[in-house]
């Protein structure tokens, strides 16, 4: 199946990994069990994307708004995040993956930063695929941060405000350092962006899957990319 996907491969894919809680509830388990199973799905999908030759994968792992969830659930998510970073470190480095964190990383607990920061540093020169983890991320907050920095630069005379246009803003966005997302995929059946990559989403294809994230696998990723490719084919040049 893989060969058929080689044409019109999206360069940058963003995924809103949704449905962990419902997956667990359906099984009569705690939401945390869904996040654990979701973490295994992340491993599968990162491997599949790397094998496929996707240039950049941005995974929405924890939103700015997710800080509002019960403390126990937030702690469980942070624990799983640290575990993911530690257990995948070897494979990420061996496979030439560059790992970056986007979002307000200063809000993350220290135990996560201790796993995240060295991996980001040690994988910085890798060119195989960029894996961007959106952590404590909100697109409106990202836009506000860029606006704040532009205003400061203008105030301090480093920037002529008349030069600010859409490209200047995009160039300062951490979420777009790997280019605009070509495809944004959301699992779990909801059809909204939930504050993910809003600025970059301007021209992205949106694909929604009914599958709950813990059930999402390689074949589902291929199917979403196939949908993207069909849309590319039918676009008027
Ligand atoms: C997505 O699954 C994971 C995070 C938001 C961290 P949810 O936890 O939102 O699962 P549902 O949407 O309640 O099923
Ligand atoms: C979006 O899912 C955030 C992540 C996948 C990390 P949510 O479940 O938090 O979003 P809403 O509440 O459905 O908008
Ligand atoms: Mg959800």
PDB file of C-alpha atoms and ligand atoms in Angstrom:
ATOM      1  CA  UNK A   1       0.000   0.000   0.000  1.00  0.00           C
ATOM      2  CA  UNK A   2       2.842   2.371   0.859  1.00  0.00           C
ATOM      3  CA  UNK A   3       4.062   2.847  -2.738  1.00  0.00           C
ATOM      4  CA  UNK A   4       0.664   4.195  -3.767  1.00  0.00           C
ATOM      5  CA  UNK A   5       0.989   6.949  -1.192  1.00  0.00           C
ATOM      6  CA  UNK A   6       4.275   8.355  -2.461  1.00  0.00           C
ATOM      7  CA  UNK A   7       2.722  10.962  -4.800  1.00  0.00           C
ATOM      8  CA  UNK A   8       1.432  14.219  -3.352  1.00  0.00           C
ATOM      9  CA  UNK A   9       2.502  13.246   0.124  1.00  0.00           C
ATOM     10  CA  UNK A  10       1.612  16.037   2.541  1.00  0.00           C
ATOM     11  CA  UNK A  11       4.809  17.584   3.861  1.00  0.00           C
ATOM     12  CA  UNK A  12       3.436  18.700   7.200  1.00  0.00           C
ATOM     13  CA  UNK A  13       0.649  16.790   8.946  1.00  0.00           C
ATOM     14  CA  UNK A  14      -1.004  18.029  12.139  1.00  0.00           C
ATOM     15  CA  UNK A  15      -3.034  15.633  14.282  1.00  0.00           C
ATOM     16  CA  UNK A  16      -5.592  16.445  16.963  1.00  0.00           C
ATOM     17  CA  UNK A  17      -5.425  13.215  18.935  1.00  0.00           C
ATOM     18  CA  UNK A  18      -8.891  13.086  20.478  1.00  0.00           C
ATOM     19  CA  UNK A  19     -11.038  10.409  22.062  1.00  0.00           C
ATOM     20  CA  UNK A  20      -8.861   8.884  24.802  1.00  0.00           C
ATOM     21  CA  UNK A  21     -11.381   9.543  27.564  1.00  0.00           C
ATOM     22  CA  UNK A  22     -14.329   8.088  25.634  1.00  0.00           C
ATOM     23  CA  UNK A  23     -12.251   5.044  24.692  1.00  0.00           C
ATOM     24  CA  UNK A  24     -11.656   4.329  28.384  1.00  0.00           C
ATOM     25  CA  UNK A  25     -15.232   5.087  29.455  1.00  0.00           C
ATOM     26  CA  UNK A  26     -16.567   2.669  26.830  1.00  0.00           C
ATOM     27  CA  UNK A  27     -14.487  -0.033  28.505  1.00  0.00           C
ATOM     28  CA  UNK A  28     -15.570   0.938  32.005  1.00  0.00           C
ATOM     29  CA  UNK A  29     -12.067   2.176  32.793  1.00  0.00           C
ATOM     30  CA  UNK A  30     -10.640   5.441  34.141  1.00  0.00           C
ATOM     31  CA  UNK A  31      -9.787   8.160  31.598  1.00  0.00           C
ATOM     32  CA  UNK A  32      -6.105   7.650  32.442  1.00  0.00           C
ATOM     33  CA  UNK A  33      -6.263   4.187  30.881  1.00  0.00           C
ATOM     34  CA  UNK A  34      -7.355   5.861  27.653  1.00  0.00           C
ATOM     35  CA  UNK A  35      -4.390   8.220  27.765  1.00  0.00           C
ATOM     36  CA  UNK A  36      -2.058   5.260  28.262  1.00  0.00           C
ATOM     37  CA  UNK A  37      -3.506   3.510  25.234  1.00  0.00           C
ATOM     38  CA  UNK A  38      -3.306   6.830  23.390  1.00  0.00           C
ATOM     39  CA  UNK A  39       0.383   6.966  24.094  1.00  0.00           C
ATOM     40  CA  UNK A  40       0.839   3.611  22.342  1.00  0.00           C
ATOM     41  CA  UNK A  41      -1.045   5.034  19.356  1.00  0.00           C
ATOM     42  CA  UNK A  42       1.401   7.950  19.252  1.00  0.00           C
ATOM     43  CA  UNK A  43       4.301   5.494  18.961  1.00  0.00           C
ATOM     44  CA  UNK A  44       2.576   3.636  16.095  1.00  0.00           C
ATOM     45  CA  UNK A  45       1.713   6.763  14.179  1.00  0.00           C
ATOM     46  CA  UNK A  46       5.134   8.406  14.569  1.00  0.00           C
ATOM     47  CA  UNK A  47       6.779   5.252  13.196  1.00  0.00           C
ATOM     48  CA  UNK A  48       4.338   5.043  10.308  1.00  0.00           C
ATOM     49  CA  UNK A  49       4.802   8.712   9.416  1.00  0.00           C
ATOM     50  CA  UNK A  50       8.577   8.361   9.484  1.00  0.00           C
ATOM     51  CA  UNK A  51       8.463   5.277   7.258  1.00  0.00           C
ATOM     52  CA  UNK A  52       6.187   7.060   4.837  1.00  0.00           C
ATOM     53  CA  UNK A  53       8.617   9.950   4.488  1.00  0.00           C
ATOM     54  CA  UNK A  54       6.444  12.714   5.940  1.00  0.00           C
ATOM     55  CA  UNK A  55       8.550  15.813   6.565  1.00  0.00           C
ATOM     56  CA  UNK A  56       6.897  17.067   9.732  1.00  0.00           C
ATOM     57  CA  UNK A  57       4.315  15.770  12.142  1.00  0.00           C
ATOM     58  CA  UNK A  58       2.734  18.099  14.699  1.00  0.00           C
ATOM     59  CA  UNK A  59       0.855  16.264  17.427  1.00  0.00           C
ATOM     60  CA  UNK A  60      -1.603  18.087  19.652  1.00  0.00           C
ATOM     61  CA  UNK A  61      -0.760  16.350  22.911  1.00  0.00           C
ATOM     62  CA  UNK A  62      -1.888  18.880  25.528  1.00  0.00           C
ATOM     63  CA  UNK A  63      -3.724  22.130  24.974  1.00  0.00           C
ATOM     64  CA  UNK A  64      -3.498  25.329  26.959  1.00  0.00           C
ATOM     65  CA  UNK A  65      -7.134  24.657  27.846  1.00  0.00           C
ATOM     66  CA  UNK A  66      -6.340  21.124  29.071  1.00  0.00           C
ATOM     67  CA  UNK A  67      -4.747  22.661  32.205  1.00  0.00           C
ATOM     68  CA  UNK A  68      -8.356  23.091  33.331  1.00  0.00           C
ATOM     69  CA  UNK A  69      -8.873  19.322  33.658  1.00  0.00           C
ATOM     70  CA  UNK A  70      -8.860  17.632  37.081  1.00  0.00           C
ATOM     71  CA  UNK A  71      -5.422  17.592  38.711  1.00  0.00           C
ATOM     72  CA  UNK A  72      -5.176  13.816  38.717  1.00  0.00           C
ATOM     73  CA  UNK A  73      -5.765  13.609  34.973  1.00  0.00           C
ATOM     74  CA  UNK A  74      -3.233  16.373  34.249  1.00  0.00           C
ATOM     75  CA  UNK A  75      -0.653  14.576  36.411  1.00  0.00           C
ATOM     76  CA  UNK A  76      -1.305  11.296  34.608  1.00  0.00           C
ATOM     77  CA  UNK A  77      -0.882  12.999  31.225  1.00  0.00           C
ATOM     78  CA  UNK A  78       2.379  14.623  32.327  1.00  0.00           C
ATOM     79  CA  UNK A  79       3.643  11.273  33.626  1.00  0.00           C
ATOM     80  CA  UNK A  80       2.840   9.583  30.326  1.00  0.00           C
ATOM     81  CA  UNK A  81       4.506  12.396  28.433  1.00  0.00           C
ATOM     82  CA  UNK A  82       7.713  11.971  30.387  1.00  0.00           C
ATOM     83  CA  UNK A  83       7.566   8.202  29.922  1.00  0.00           C
ATOM     84  CA  UNK A  84       7.056   8.639  26.178  1.00  0.00           C
ATOM     85  CA  UNK A  85      10.026  10.988  25.861  1.00  0.00           C
ATOM     86  CA  UNK A  86      12.293   8.662  27.846  1.00  0.00           C
ATOM     87  CA  UNK A  87      11.258   5.431  26.166  1.00  0.00           C
ATOM     88  CA  UNK A  88      11.336   6.862  22.628  1.00  0.00           C
ATOM     89  CA  UNK A  89      14.577   8.790  23.004  1.00  0.00           C
ATOM     90  CA  UNK A  90      16.746   6.044  21.497  1.00  0.00           C
ATOM     91  CA  UNK A  91      14.481   5.411  18.534  1.00  0.00           C
ATOM     92  CA  UNK A  92      14.017   9.115  17.836  1.00  0.00           C
ATOM     93  CA  UNK A  93      17.765   9.688  17.699  1.00  0.00           C
ATOM     94  CA  UNK A  94      18.467   6.513  15.694  1.00  0.00           C
ATOM     95  CA  UNK A  95      15.882   7.430  13.103  1.00  0.00           C
ATOM     96  CA  UNK A  96      17.125  10.948  12.528  1.00  0.00           C
ATOM     97  CA  UNK A  97      13.990  12.534  13.963  1.00  0.00           C
ATOM     98  CA  UNK A  98      14.179  16.093  15.225  1.00  0.00           C
ATOM     99  CA  UNK A  99      11.950  16.574  18.249  1.00  0.00           C
ATOM    100  CA  UNK A 100      10.654  20.012  19.136  1.00  0.00           C
ATOM    101  CA  UNK A 101       8.182  21.201  21.733  1.00  0.00           C
ATOM    102  CA  UNK A 102       5.807  24.028  20.829  1.00  0.00           C
ATOM    103  CA  UNK A 103       3.547  25.890  23.236  1.00  0.00           C
ATOM    104  CA  UNK A 104       4.081  27.485  26.614  1.00  0.00           C
ATOM    105  CA  UNK A 105       6.718  24.996  27.745  1.00  0.00           C
ATOM    106  CA  UNK A 106       7.417  27.063  30.860  1.00  0.00           C
ATOM    107  CA  UNK A 107       4.182  25.726  32.354  1.00  0.00           C
ATOM    108  CA  UNK A 108       5.288  22.086  32.093  1.00  0.00           C
ATOM    109  CA  UNK A 109       6.451  20.357  35.282  1.00  0.00           C
ATOM    110  CA  UNK A 110      10.180  20.008  35.745  1.00  0.00           C
ATOM    111  CA  UNK A 111      10.193  16.235  35.361  1.00  0.00           C
ATOM    112  CA  UNK A 112       8.832  16.686  31.825  1.00  0.00           C
ATOM    113  CA  UNK A 113      11.315  19.436  30.973  1.00  0.00           C
ATOM    114  CA  UNK A 114      14.145  17.157  32.152  1.00  0.00           C
ATOM    115  CA  UNK A 115      13.166  14.623  29.515  1.00  0.00           C
ATOM    116  CA  UNK A 116      12.091  17.090  26.814  1.00  0.00           C
ATOM    117  CA  UNK A 117      14.890  19.656  26.808  1.00  0.00           C
ATOM    118  CA  UNK A 118      17.868  17.273  26.350  1.00  0.00           C
ATOM    119  CA  UNK A 119      16.038  15.347  23.616  1.00  0.00           C
ATOM    120  CA  UNK A 120      15.211  18.560  21.765  1.00  0.00           C
ATOM    121  CA  UNK A 121      18.837  19.641  22.058  1.00  0.00           C
ATOM    122  CA  UNK A 122      20.355  16.291  21.083  1.00  0.00           C
ATOM    123  CA  UNK A 123      18.073  15.839  18.083  1.00  0.00           C
ATOM    124  CA  UNK A 124      18.357  19.406  16.826  1.00  0.00           C
ATOM    125  CA  UNK A 125      20.617  18.594  13.855  1.00  0.00           C
ATOM    126  CA  UNK A 126      18.488  15.643  12.682  1.00  0.00           C
ATOM    127  CA  UNK A 127      16.884  15.990   9.272  1.00  0.00           C
ATOM    128  CA  UNK A 128      14.818  12.812   8.933  1.00  0.00           C
ATOM    129  CA  UNK A 129      11.462  14.085  10.133  1.00  0.00           C
ATOM    130  CA  UNK A 130      10.459  16.815  12.548  1.00  0.00           C
ATOM    131  CA  UNK A 131       8.186  15.654  15.340  1.00  0.00           C
ATOM    132  CA  UNK A 132       6.629  18.706  16.951  1.00  0.00           C
ATOM    133  CA  UNK A 133       4.778  18.046  20.191  1.00  0.00           C
ATOM    134  CA  UNK A 134       2.212  20.736  20.912  1.00  0.00           C
ATOM    135  CA  UNK A 135       2.316  20.940  24.712  1.00  0.00           C
ATOM    136  CA  UNK A 136       0.522  23.527  26.729  1.00  0.00           C
ATOM    137  CA  UNK A 137      -0.269  24.821  23.255  1.00  0.00           C
ATOM    138  CA  UNK A 138      -2.982  27.188  22.132  1.00  0.00           C
ATOM    139  CA  UNK A 139      -3.048  28.824  18.715  1.00  0.00           C
ATOM    140  CA  UNK A 140      -4.590  32.070  19.977  1.00  0.00           C
ATOM    141  CA  UNK A 141      -1.948  32.226  22.694  1.00  0.00           C
ATOM    142  CA  UNK A 142       0.726  31.646  20.025  1.00  0.00           C
ATOM    143  CA  UNK A 143      -0.668  34.479  17.898  1.00  0.00           C
ATOM    144  CA  UNK A 144      -0.797  36.765  20.955  1.00  0.00           C
ATOM    145  CA  UNK A 145       2.828  35.937  21.760  1.00  0.00           C
ATOM    146  CA  UNK A 146       3.925  36.867  18.224  1.00  0.00           C
ATOM    147  CA  UNK A 147       1.928  40.102  18.440  1.00  0.00           C
ATOM    148  CA  UNK A 148       3.584  40.954  21.747  1.00  0.00           C
ATOM    149  CA  UNK A 149       7.074  40.389  20.323  1.00  0.00           C
ATOM    150  CA  UNK A 150       6.339  42.396  17.187  1.00  0.00           C
ATOM    151  CA  UNK A 151       5.012  45.274  19.277  1.00  0.00           C
ATOM    152  CA  UNK A 152       8.133  45.220  21.440  1.00  0.00           C
ATOM    153  CA  UNK A 153      10.427  45.164  18.397  1.00  0.00           C
ATOM    154  CA  UNK A 154       8.528  48.104  16.908  1.00  0.00           C
ATOM    155  CA  UNK A 155       8.577  50.015  20.164  1.00  0.00           C
ATOM    156  CA  UNK A 156      12.299  49.533  20.530  1.00  0.00           C
ATOM    157  CA  UNK A 157      13.002  50.553  16.949  1.00  0.00           C
ATOM    158  CA  UNK A 158      14.074  47.142  15.601  1.00  0.00           C
ATOM    159  CA  UNK A 159      11.090  46.864  13.282  1.00  0.00           C
ATOM    160  CA  UNK A 160       9.124  49.237  11.075  1.00  0.00           C
ATOM    161  CA  UNK A 161       5.444  48.493  11.860  1.00  0.00           C
ATOM    162  CA  UNK A 162       4.540  49.193   8.223  1.00  0.00           C
ATOM    163  CA  UNK A 163       6.485  46.084   7.257  1.00  0.00           C
ATOM    164  CA  UNK A 164       4.258  43.756   9.253  1.00  0.00           C
ATOM    165  CA  UNK A 165       2.279  41.501   6.948  1.00  0.00           C
ATOM    166  CA  UNK A 166       0.961  37.923   6.997  1.00  0.00           C
ATOM    167  CA  UNK A 167       4.381  36.511   6.074  1.00  0.00           C
ATOM    168  CA  UNK A 168       6.188  38.399   8.827  1.00  0.00           C
ATOM    169  CA  UNK A 169       3.750  36.970  11.354  1.00  0.00           C
ATOM    170  CA  UNK A 170       4.040  33.426   9.954  1.00  0.00           C
ATOM    171  CA  UNK A 171       7.837  33.587  10.031  1.00  0.00           C
ATOM    172  CA  UNK A 172       7.726  34.118  13.782  1.00  0.00           C
ATOM    173  CA  UNK A 173       5.392  31.268  14.569  1.00  0.00           C
ATOM    174  CA  UNK A 174       7.005  28.231  16.162  1.00  0.00           C
ATOM    175  CA  UNK A 175       4.223  26.011  14.813  1.00  0.00           C
ATOM    176  CA  UNK A 176       5.054  27.071  11.241  1.00  0.00           C
ATOM    177  CA  UNK A 177       8.835  26.729  11.425  1.00  0.00           C
ATOM    178  CA  UNK A 178       8.385  23.452   9.511  1.00  0.00           C
ATOM    179  CA  UNK A 179       6.041  25.053   6.980  1.00  0.00           C
ATOM    180  CA  UNK A 180       2.269  25.339   6.900  1.00  0.00           C
ATOM    181  CA  UNK A 181       0.301  22.198   7.705  1.00  0.00           C
ATOM    182  CA  UNK A 182      -0.950  20.605   4.472  1.00  0.00           C
ATOM    183  CA  UNK A 183      -3.267  18.237   6.282  1.00  0.00           C
ATOM    184  CA  UNK A 184      -4.907  18.535   9.692  1.00  0.00           C
ATOM    185  CA  UNK A 185      -6.490  15.365  10.961  1.00  0.00           C
ATOM    186  CA  UNK A 186      -8.756  15.016  13.985  1.00  0.00           C
ATOM    187  CA  UNK A 187      -9.766  11.684  15.460  1.00  0.00           C
ATOM    188  CA  UNK A 188     -12.638  10.994  17.830  1.00  0.00           C
ATOM    189  CA  UNK A 189     -15.486  12.249  15.654  1.00  0.00           C
ATOM    190  CA  UNK A 190     -15.595  15.914  16.692  1.00  0.00           C
ATOM    191  CA  UNK A 191     -15.243  18.375  13.844  1.00  0.00           C
ATOM    192  CA  UNK A 192     -13.500  21.399  15.291  1.00  0.00           C
ATOM    193  CA  UNK A 193      -9.979  22.742  15.655  1.00  0.00           C
ATOM    194  CA  UNK A 194     -10.008  23.350  19.439  1.00  0.00           C
ATOM    195  CA  UNK A 195      -7.389  26.116  19.232  1.00  0.00           C
ATOM    196  CA  UNK A 196      -4.901  24.074  17.163  1.00  0.00           C
ATOM    197  CA  UNK A 197      -2.704  25.730  14.493  1.00  0.00           C
ATOM    198  CA  UNK A 198      -5.334  28.359  13.675  1.00  0.00           C
ATOM    199  CA  UNK A 199      -3.039  30.688  11.751  1.00  0.00           C
ATOM    200  CA  UNK A 200      -1.369  27.897   9.794  1.00  0.00           C
ATOM    201  CA  UNK A 201      -4.668  26.166   9.095  1.00  0.00           C
ATOM    202  CA  UNK A 202      -5.654  28.837   6.554  1.00  0.00           C
ATOM    203  CA  UNK A 203      -5.108  26.550   3.553  1.00  0.00           C
ATOM    204  CA  UNK A 204      -4.906  23.125   5.156  1.00  0.00           C
ATOM    205  CA  UNK A 205      -7.064  20.187   4.152  1.00  0.00           C
ATOM    206  CA  UNK A 206      -9.153  19.027   7.107  1.00  0.00           C
ATOM    207  CA  UNK A 207      -9.851  15.338   7.571  1.00  0.00           C
ATOM    208  CA  UNK A 208     -11.972  13.945  10.404  1.00  0.00           C
ATOM    209  CA  UNK A 209     -11.912  10.352  11.576  1.00  0.00           C
ATOM    210  CA  UNK A 210     -14.566   8.676  13.715  1.00  0.00           C
ATOM    211  CA  UNK A 211     -11.922   6.425  15.254  1.00  0.00           C
ATOM    212  CA  UNK A 212     -11.040   7.165  18.870  1.00  0.00           C
ATOM    213  CA  UNK A 213      -7.340   7.995  19.142  1.00  0.00           C
ATOM    214  CA  UNK A 214      -6.268   4.826  21.029  1.00  0.00           C
ATOM    215  CA  UNK A 215      -7.716   2.751  18.149  1.00  0.00           C
ATOM    216  CA  UNK A 216      -5.970   4.780  15.459  1.00  0.00           C
ATOM    217  CA  UNK A 217      -3.305   2.852  13.563  1.00  0.00           C
ATOM    218  CA  UNK A 218      -1.047   2.903  10.545  1.00  0.00           C
ATOM    219  CA  UNK A 219      -3.845   1.942   8.156  1.00  0.00           C
ATOM    220  CA  UNK A 220      -5.979   4.839   9.441  1.00  0.00           C
ATOM    221  CA  UNK A 221      -3.113   7.256   8.833  1.00  0.00           C
ATOM    222  CA  UNK A 222      -2.700   5.899   5.303  1.00  0.00           C
ATOM    223  CA  UNK A 223      -6.423   6.285   4.712  1.00  0.00           C
ATOM    224  CA  UNK A 224      -6.370   9.927   5.822  1.00  0.00           C
ATOM    225  CA  UNK A 225      -3.411  10.618   3.551  1.00  0.00           C
ATOM    226  CA  UNK A 226      -5.222   8.891   0.719  1.00  0.00           C
ATOM    227  CA  UNK A 227      -8.207  11.209   1.239  1.00  0.00           C
ATOM    228  CA  UNK A 228      -5.805  14.157   1.117  1.00  0.00           C
ATOM    229  CA  UNK A 229      -4.266  12.889  -2.115  1.00  0.00           C
ATOM    230  CA  UNK A 230      -7.657  12.396  -3.761  1.00  0.00           C
ATOM    231  CA  UNK A 231      -8.488  16.009  -2.906  1.00  0.00           C
ATOM    232  CA  UNK A 232      -5.186  17.191  -4.383  1.00  0.00           C
ATOM    233  CA  UNK A 233      -5.960  15.316  -7.604  1.00  0.00           C
ATOM    234  CA  UNK A 234      -9.364  16.907  -7.985  1.00  0.00           C
ATOM    235  CA  UNK A 235      -8.111  20.437  -7.321  1.00  0.00           C
ATOM    236  CA  UNK A 236      -8.235  22.786 -10.281  1.00  0.00           C
ATOM    237  CA  UNK A 237      -4.642  23.888 -10.967  1.00  0.00           C
TER     238      UNK A 237
HETATM  239  C1  LIG B   1      -7.522  13.603  23.890  1.00  0.00           C
HETATM  240  O1  LIG B   1      -8.492  12.801  24.444  1.00  0.00           O
HETATM  241  C2  LIG B   1      -6.303  13.708  24.770  1.00  0.00           C
HETATM  242  C3  LIG B   1      -6.126  15.023  25.386  1.00  0.00           C
HETATM  243  C4  LIG B   1      -6.916  16.034  25.205  1.00  0.00           C
HETATM  244  C5  LIG B   1      -4.991  15.189  26.242  1.00  0.00           C
HETATM  245  P1  LIG B   1      -9.594  13.347  25.451  1.00  0.00           P
HETATM  246  O2  LIG B   1      -9.052  13.201  26.828  1.00  0.00           O
HETATM  247  O3  LIG B   1     -10.016  14.699  25.073  1.00  0.00           O
HETATM  248  O4  LIG B   1     -10.737  12.292  25.214  1.00  0.00           O
HETATM  249  P2  LIG B   1     -12.289  12.565  25.064  1.00  0.00           P
HETATM  250  O5  LIG B   1     -12.469  13.601  24.014  1.00  0.00           O
HETATM  251  O6  LIG B   1     -12.778  13.021  26.406  1.00  0.00           O
HETATM  252  O7  LIG B   1     -12.840  11.242  24.659  1.00  0.00           O
HETATM  253  C1  LIG B   2      -8.090  18.892  21.823  1.00  0.00           C
HETATM  254  O1  LIG B   2      -8.936  17.972  22.421  1.00  0.00           O
HETATM  255  C2  LIG B   2      -6.774  18.930  22.540  1.00  0.00           C
HETATM  256  C3  LIG B   2      -5.906  17.772  22.321  1.00  0.00           C
HETATM  257  C4  LIG B   2      -6.155  16.762  21.537  1.00  0.00           C
HETATM  258  C5  LIG B   2      -4.657  17.798  23.049  1.00  0.00           C
HETATM  259  P1  LIG B   2      -9.945  18.390  23.591  1.00  0.00           P
HETATM  260  O2  LIG B   2     -10.751  17.195  23.863  1.00  0.00           O
HETATM  261  O3  LIG B   2      -9.186  18.971  24.718  1.00  0.00           O
HETATM  262  O4  LIG B   2     -10.775  19.544  22.903  1.00  0.00           O
HETATM  263  P2  LIG B   2     -12.308  19.909  23.055  1.00  0.00           P
HETATM  264  O5  LIG B   2     -12.541  20.098  24.521  1.00  0.00           O
HETATM  265  O6  LIG B   2     -13.066  18.756  22.507  1.00  0.00           O
HETATM  266  O7  LIG B   2     -12.488  21.150  22.240  1.00  0.00           O
HETATM  267 MG1  LIG B   3     -11.495  15.388  23.829  1.00  0.00          MG
END
